[in-house]
């Protein structure tokens, strides 16, 4: 009974982490690409297959389908992924394990610690698990359906999330506590165009001339750049533009793609533009 409970717990974790990637698959695809262990043409395909398998395994564990066979496979998979995560983080290729598709960031110790817990639980379940219940074809068909449906949703969510949970929506209040104000002081009544940018973003660089134009026009909003963990090189790109740092976790929660511009006036969000600079200010 305890073993079944453990497998239901682990199955739920696999299903939830898989669904988080299904909602917006782009961060995980970029994670696989940044690891650089596969040919570029296979990154999106391999990421998609992994997400489908993650959801399928989660459902199979919840339905008590092939549990005995899945436990050793999962054990090897978790050990292998832990080694890959440790190598990727220490080599600077990735920032975290990528398990939560950008919705939640765990450092290396937290990620490896959770994996150790999962391995211990799987080992205990393996020793105490009774025989699987008789095979029922509807369970097999349901898992296959999950695979197929996840494939459809993953392809659909490559460019934008299926559900945009970001609080950056027109008409909502701008939360002044989201970012660090040590280097920027502003009047809340001022019209500000917050521009979220990231490392190695070629589209962000295309916005540079438009941002500089905002500085020269007194009747246009004041541009403020927001970066997650900027370095000196990024600081020098637009020296005269106000710049601030935002914690990566909050940054990823607020925007799903860079560059993203948000117009704030009198503390309210009046407009949002993703990937394309607002034409009204060109």
PDB file of C-alpha atoms in Angstrom, residues 25-218:
ATOM      1  CA  UNK A  25       7.528  24.303 -24.303  1.00  0.00           C
ATOM      2  CA  UNK A  26       9.956  26.950 -25.576  1.00  0.00           C
ATOM      3  CA  UNK A  27      12.032  27.314 -22.359  1.00  0.00           C
ATOM      4  CA  UNK A  28      12.679  23.576 -22.202  1.00  0.00           C
ATOM      5  CA  UNK A  29      13.543  23.436 -25.912  1.00  0.00           C
ATOM      6  CA  UNK A  30      16.073  26.235 -25.321  1.00  0.00           C
ATOM      7  CA  UNK A  31      17.355  24.348 -22.275  1.00  0.00           C
ATOM      8  CA  UNK A  32      18.058  21.273 -24.408  1.00  0.00           C
ATOM      9  CA  UNK A  33      19.655  23.465 -27.076  1.00  0.00           C
ATOM     10  CA  UNK A  34      21.917  25.185 -24.538  1.00  0.00           C
ATOM     11  CA  UNK A  35      23.196  21.839 -23.285  1.00  0.00           C
ATOM     12  CA  UNK A  36      24.650  21.314 -26.748  1.00  0.00           C
ATOM     13  CA  UNK A  37      24.731  17.526 -26.624  1.00  0.00           C
ATOM     14  CA  UNK A  38      22.531  16.974 -29.678  1.00  0.00           C
ATOM     15  CA  UNK A  39      22.611  18.238 -33.272  1.00  0.00           C
ATOM     16  CA  UNK A  40      20.667  21.501 -33.542  1.00  0.00           C
ATOM     17  CA  UNK A  41      18.038  19.927 -35.804  1.00  0.00           C
ATOM     18  CA  UNK A  42      17.150  17.367 -33.119  1.00  0.00           C
ATOM     19  CA  UNK A  43      16.755  19.742 -30.173  1.00  0.00           C
ATOM     20  CA  UNK A  44      13.071  20.528 -30.639  1.00  0.00           C
ATOM     21  CA  UNK A  45      12.157  16.931 -31.511  1.00  0.00           C
ATOM     22  CA  UNK A  46      14.035  15.449 -28.554  1.00  0.00           C
ATOM     23  CA  UNK A  47      12.580  18.030 -26.144  1.00  0.00           C
ATOM     24  CA  UNK A  48       9.079  17.277 -27.426  1.00  0.00           C
ATOM     25  CA  UNK A  49       9.546  13.511 -27.073  1.00  0.00           C
ATOM     26  CA  UNK A  50      10.903  13.945 -23.532  1.00  0.00           C
ATOM     27  CA  UNK A  51       7.912  16.069 -22.494  1.00  0.00           C
ATOM     28  CA  UNK A  52       5.473  13.526 -23.953  1.00  0.00           C
ATOM     29  CA  UNK A  53       7.279  10.678 -22.202  1.00  0.00           C
ATOM     30  CA  UNK A  54       7.270  12.580 -18.919  1.00  0.00           C
ATOM     31  CA  UNK A  55       3.499  13.039 -19.050  1.00  0.00           C
ATOM     32  CA  UNK A  56       2.975   9.461 -20.228  1.00  0.00           C
ATOM     33  CA  UNK A  57       5.097   7.992 -17.423  1.00  0.00           C
ATOM     34  CA  UNK A  58       3.259  10.122 -14.874  1.00  0.00           C
ATOM     35  CA  UNK A  59      -0.108   8.868 -16.069  1.00  0.00           C
ATOM     36  CA  UNK A  60       1.125   5.253 -16.210  1.00  0.00           C
ATOM     37  CA  UNK A  61       2.292   5.412 -12.582  1.00  0.00           C
ATOM     38  CA  UNK A  62      -1.016   6.928 -11.484  1.00  0.00           C
ATOM     39  CA  UNK A  63      -2.901   4.158 -13.272  1.00  0.00           C
ATOM     40  CA  UNK A  64      -0.577   1.433 -11.894  1.00  0.00           C
ATOM     41  CA  UNK A  65       0.420   0.449 -15.397  1.00  0.00           C
ATOM     42  CA  UNK A  66       3.741  -1.423 -15.841  1.00  0.00           C
ATOM     43  CA  UNK A  67       4.942  -0.116 -12.473  1.00  0.00           C
ATOM     44  CA  UNK A  68       7.479  -2.933 -11.946  1.00  0.00           C
ATOM     45  CA  UNK A  69       9.043  -2.258 -15.333  1.00  0.00           C
ATOM     46  CA  UNK A  70       9.041   1.527 -14.982  1.00  0.00           C
ATOM     47  CA  UNK A  71      10.803   1.735 -11.606  1.00  0.00           C
ATOM     48  CA  UNK A  72      14.289   0.593 -12.801  1.00  0.00           C
ATOM     49  CA  UNK A  73      13.934   2.711 -15.947  1.00  0.00           C
ATOM     50  CA  UNK A  74      13.104   5.775 -13.851  1.00  0.00           C
ATOM     51  CA  UNK A  75      15.975   5.021 -11.484  1.00  0.00           C
ATOM     52  CA  UNK A  76      18.496   5.010 -14.330  1.00  0.00           C
ATOM     53  CA  UNK A  77      16.862   8.053 -15.929  1.00  0.00           C
ATOM     54  CA  UNK A  78      17.000  10.149 -12.739  1.00  0.00           C
ATOM     55  CA  UNK A  79      20.654   9.239 -12.115  1.00  0.00           C
ATOM     56  CA  UNK A  80      21.565  10.094 -15.721  1.00  0.00           C
ATOM     57  CA  UNK A  81      19.668  13.384 -15.708  1.00  0.00           C
ATOM     58  CA  UNK A  82      21.251  14.330 -12.372  1.00  0.00           C
ATOM     59  CA  UNK A  83      24.717  13.838 -13.838  1.00  0.00           C
ATOM     60  CA  UNK A  84      23.735  15.807 -16.948  1.00  0.00           C
ATOM     61  CA  UNK A  85      22.320  18.649 -14.827  1.00  0.00           C
ATOM     62  CA  UNK A  86      25.448  18.832 -12.672  1.00  0.00           C
ATOM     63  CA  UNK A  87      27.656  18.958 -15.764  1.00  0.00           C
ATOM     64  CA  UNK A  88      25.452  21.534 -17.504  1.00  0.00           C
ATOM     65  CA  UNK A  89      25.298  23.892 -14.522  1.00  0.00           C
ATOM     66  CA  UNK A  90      28.986  23.644 -13.629  1.00  0.00           C
ATOM     67  CA  UNK A  91      30.025  24.173 -17.248  1.00  0.00           C
ATOM     68  CA  UNK A  92      27.833  27.267 -17.436  1.00  0.00           C
ATOM     69  CA  UNK A  93      25.677  25.924 -20.256  1.00  0.00           C
ATOM     70  CA  UNK A  94      22.450  26.056 -18.225  1.00  0.00           C
ATOM     71  CA  UNK A  95      21.305  27.695 -14.982  1.00  0.00           C
ATOM     72  CA  UNK A  96      19.199  24.868 -13.557  1.00  0.00           C
ATOM     73  CA  UNK A  97      17.779  21.428 -14.282  1.00  0.00           C
ATOM     74  CA  UNK A  98      15.024  22.745 -16.555  1.00  0.00           C
ATOM     75  CA  UNK A  99      12.551  20.410 -14.822  1.00  0.00           C
ATOM     76  CA  UNK A 100       9.847  23.034 -14.467  1.00  0.00           C
ATOM     77  CA  UNK A 101      10.094  24.583 -17.910  1.00  0.00           C
ATOM     78  CA  UNK A 102      11.114  28.013 -16.610  1.00  0.00           C
ATOM     79  CA  UNK A 103       8.199  28.377 -14.175  1.00  0.00           C
ATOM     80  CA  UNK A 104      10.336  27.492 -11.159  1.00  0.00           C
ATOM     81  CA  UNK A 105      14.091  27.741 -10.697  1.00  0.00           C
ATOM     82  CA  UNK A 106      15.957  25.340  -8.422  1.00  0.00           C
ATOM     83  CA  UNK A 107      19.673  25.621  -7.795  1.00  0.00           C
ATOM     84  CA  UNK A 108      21.901  22.601  -8.317  1.00  0.00           C
ATOM     85  CA  UNK A 109      21.857  21.480  -4.678  1.00  0.00           C
ATOM     86  CA  UNK A 110      18.070  21.676  -4.468  1.00  0.00           C
ATOM     87  CA  UNK A 111      17.637  19.775  -7.725  1.00  0.00           C
ATOM     88  CA  UNK A 112      20.075  17.016  -6.817  1.00  0.00           C
ATOM     89  CA  UNK A 113      18.637  16.802  -3.301  1.00  0.00           C
ATOM     90  CA  UNK A 114      15.129  16.214  -4.682  1.00  0.00           C
ATOM     91  CA  UNK A 115      16.481  13.592  -7.056  1.00  0.00           C
ATOM     92  CA  UNK A 116      18.115  11.732  -4.164  1.00  0.00           C
ATOM     93  CA  UNK A 117      14.756  11.717  -2.363  1.00  0.00           C
ATOM     94  CA  UNK A 118      13.058  10.331  -5.484  1.00  0.00           C
ATOM     95  CA  UNK A 119      15.698   7.600  -5.803  1.00  0.00           C
ATOM     96  CA  UNK A 120      15.254   6.555  -2.180  1.00  0.00           C
ATOM     97  CA  UNK A 121      11.480   6.420  -2.590  1.00  0.00           C
ATOM     98  CA  UNK A 122      11.784   4.407  -5.816  1.00  0.00           C
ATOM     99  CA  UNK A 123      14.180   1.940  -4.167  1.00  0.00           C
ATOM    100  CA  UNK A 124      11.754   1.455  -1.274  1.00  0.00           C
ATOM    101  CA  UNK A 125       8.816   1.037  -3.660  1.00  0.00           C
ATOM    102  CA  UNK A 126      10.764  -1.523  -5.702  1.00  0.00           C
ATOM    103  CA  UNK A 127      11.450  -3.684  -2.639  1.00  0.00           C
ATOM    104  CA  UNK A 128       7.900  -3.553  -1.278  1.00  0.00           C
ATOM    105  CA  UNK A 129       5.735  -3.341  -4.400  1.00  0.00           C
ATOM    106  CA  UNK A 130       3.378  -6.200  -5.028  1.00  0.00           C
ATOM    107  CA  UNK A 131       2.473  -7.478  -8.455  1.00  0.00           C
ATOM    108  CA  UNK A 132       0.765  -5.042 -10.818  1.00  0.00           C
ATOM    109  CA  UNK A 133      -2.997  -5.459 -11.238  1.00  0.00           C
ATOM    110  CA  UNK A 134      -4.190  -7.286 -14.387  1.00  0.00           C
ATOM    111  CA  UNK A 135      -3.449  -5.367 -17.580  1.00  0.00           C
ATOM    112  CA  UNK A 136      -6.404  -3.351 -18.829  1.00  0.00           C
ATOM    113  CA  UNK A 137      -6.271  -2.128 -22.416  1.00  0.00           C
ATOM    114  CA  UNK A 138      -8.125   1.110 -21.663  1.00  0.00           C
ATOM    115  CA  UNK A 139      -5.172   2.194 -19.523  1.00  0.00           C
ATOM    116  CA  UNK A 140      -2.741   1.512 -22.366  1.00  0.00           C
ATOM    117  CA  UNK A 141      -4.933   3.411 -24.822  1.00  0.00           C
ATOM    118  CA  UNK A 142      -5.260   6.299 -22.368  1.00  0.00           C
ATOM    119  CA  UNK A 143      -1.459   6.620 -22.041  1.00  0.00           C
ATOM    120  CA  UNK A 144      -1.105   6.525 -25.834  1.00  0.00           C
ATOM    121  CA  UNK A 145      -3.741   9.260 -26.087  1.00  0.00           C
ATOM    122  CA  UNK A 146      -1.813  11.358 -23.573  1.00  0.00           C
ATOM    123  CA  UNK A 147       1.330  10.975 -25.707  1.00  0.00           C
ATOM    124  CA  UNK A 148      -0.490  12.089 -28.857  1.00  0.00           C
ATOM    125  CA  UNK A 149      -2.337  14.984 -27.224  1.00  0.00           C
ATOM    126  CA  UNK A 150       0.827  16.259 -25.541  1.00  0.00           C
ATOM    127  CA  UNK A 151       2.615  16.207 -28.893  1.00  0.00           C
ATOM    128  CA  UNK A 152      -0.113  18.449 -30.334  1.00  0.00           C
ATOM    129  CA  UNK A 153      -0.011  20.858 -27.379  1.00  0.00           C
ATOM    130  CA  UNK A 154       3.795  21.041 -27.265  1.00  0.00           C
ATOM    131  CA  UNK A 155       3.914  22.118 -30.909  1.00  0.00           C
ATOM    132  CA  UNK A 156       1.199  24.663 -30.238  1.00  0.00           C
ATOM    133  CA  UNK A 157       3.021  26.197 -27.264  1.00  0.00           C
ATOM    134  CA  UNK A 158       6.441  26.664 -28.874  1.00  0.00           C
ATOM    135  CA  UNK A 159       6.043  30.404 -29.491  1.00  0.00           C
ATOM    136  CA  UNK A 160       3.702  31.402 -26.682  1.00  0.00           C
ATOM    137  CA  UNK A 161       2.199  29.699 -23.622  1.00  0.00           C
ATOM    138  CA  UNK A 162      -1.186  28.019 -23.864  1.00  0.00           C
ATOM    139  CA  UNK A 163      -2.150  29.851 -20.662  1.00  0.00           C
ATOM    140  CA  UNK A 164      -0.615  33.238 -19.910  1.00  0.00           C
ATOM    141  CA  UNK A 165      -0.519  33.440 -16.117  1.00  0.00           C
ATOM    142  CA  UNK A 166       1.671  36.539 -16.069  1.00  0.00           C
ATOM    143  CA  UNK A 167       0.241  39.451 -14.036  1.00  0.00           C
ATOM    144  CA  UNK A 168       1.512  41.804 -16.746  1.00  0.00           C
ATOM    145  CA  UNK A 169      -1.904  42.375 -18.286  1.00  0.00           C
ATOM    146  CA  UNK A 170      -3.463  45.599 -19.548  1.00  0.00           C
ATOM    147  CA  UNK A 171      -5.489  47.334 -16.849  1.00  0.00           C
ATOM    148  CA  UNK A 172      -3.664  45.731 -13.915  1.00  0.00           C
ATOM    149  CA  UNK A 173      -1.452  47.546 -11.422  1.00  0.00           C
ATOM    150  CA  UNK A 174       2.299  47.538 -11.803  1.00  0.00           C
ATOM    151  CA  UNK A 175       3.916  46.037  -8.720  1.00  0.00           C
ATOM    152  CA  UNK A 176       6.734  48.351  -7.668  1.00  0.00           C
ATOM    153  CA  UNK A 177       8.361  45.569  -5.623  1.00  0.00           C
ATOM    154  CA  UNK A 178       9.096  43.369  -8.634  1.00  0.00           C
ATOM    155  CA  UNK A 179      12.460  44.965  -9.342  1.00  0.00           C
ATOM    156  CA  UNK A 180      15.422  46.617  -7.657  1.00  0.00           C
ATOM    157  CA  UNK A 181      15.079  50.404  -7.399  1.00  0.00           C
ATOM    158  CA  UNK A 182      18.527  51.136  -5.982  1.00  0.00           C
ATOM    159  CA  UNK A 183      19.796  52.584  -9.254  1.00  0.00           C
ATOM    160  CA  UNK A 184      16.547  54.043 -10.617  1.00  0.00           C
ATOM    161  CA  UNK A 185      14.282  56.559  -8.927  1.00  0.00           C
ATOM    162  CA  UNK A 186      11.089  57.580 -10.655  1.00  0.00           C
ATOM    163  CA  UNK A 187       7.776  59.268 -10.100  1.00  0.00           C
ATOM    164  CA  UNK A 188       4.919  56.762 -10.072  1.00  0.00           C
ATOM    165  CA  UNK A 189       2.877  59.188 -12.150  1.00  0.00           C
ATOM    166  CA  UNK A 190       5.524  59.170 -14.899  1.00  0.00           C
ATOM    167  CA  UNK A 191       4.813  57.271 -18.089  1.00  0.00           C
ATOM    168  CA  UNK A 192       7.416  54.502 -18.277  1.00  0.00           C
ATOM    169  CA  UNK A 193       8.073  51.866 -20.922  1.00  0.00           C
ATOM    170  CA  UNK A 194       9.609  48.886 -19.124  1.00  0.00           C
ATOM    171  CA  UNK A 195      11.555  46.720 -21.546  1.00  0.00           C
ATOM    172  CA  UNK A 196      12.400  43.159 -20.492  1.00  0.00           C
ATOM    173  CA  UNK A 197      15.565  41.926 -22.217  1.00  0.00           C
ATOM    174  CA  UNK A 198      17.789  38.873 -21.834  1.00  0.00           C
ATOM    175  CA  UNK A 199      21.245  37.524 -22.610  1.00  0.00           C
ATOM    176  CA  UNK A 200      22.065  36.539 -26.191  1.00  0.00           C
ATOM    177  CA  UNK A 201      18.754  37.903 -27.480  1.00  0.00           C
ATOM    178  CA  UNK A 202      19.206  38.997 -31.103  1.00  0.00           C
ATOM    179  CA  UNK A 203      15.750  40.599 -31.237  1.00  0.00           C
ATOM    180  CA  UNK A 204      16.631  42.704 -28.183  1.00  0.00           C
ATOM    181  CA  UNK A 205      19.543  44.290 -30.032  1.00  0.00           C
ATOM    182  CA  UNK A 206      17.200  45.220 -32.886  1.00  0.00           C
ATOM    183  CA  UNK A 207      15.309  47.416 -30.416  1.00  0.00           C
ATOM    184  CA  UNK A 208      18.354  49.568 -29.567  1.00  0.00           C
ATOM    185  CA  UNK A 209      17.718  52.430 -32.048  1.00  0.00           C
ATOM    186  CA  UNK A 210      14.058  52.675 -31.038  1.00  0.00           C
ATOM    187  CA  UNK A 211      15.001  52.803 -27.360  1.00  0.00           C
ATOM    188  CA  UNK A 212      17.533  55.582 -28.009  1.00  0.00           C
ATOM    189  CA  UNK A 213      14.858  57.483 -29.926  1.00  0.00           C
ATOM    190  CA  UNK A 214      12.645  57.417 -26.809  1.00  0.00           C
ATOM    191  CA  UNK A 215      15.375  59.219 -24.874  1.00  0.00           C
ATOM    192  CA  UNK A 216      15.435  62.037 -27.423  1.00  0.00           C
ATOM    193  CA  UNK A 217      11.658  62.622 -27.424  1.00  0.00           C
ATOM    194  CA  UNK A 218      10.342  64.351 -24.301  1.00  0.00           C
TER     195      UNK A 218
END
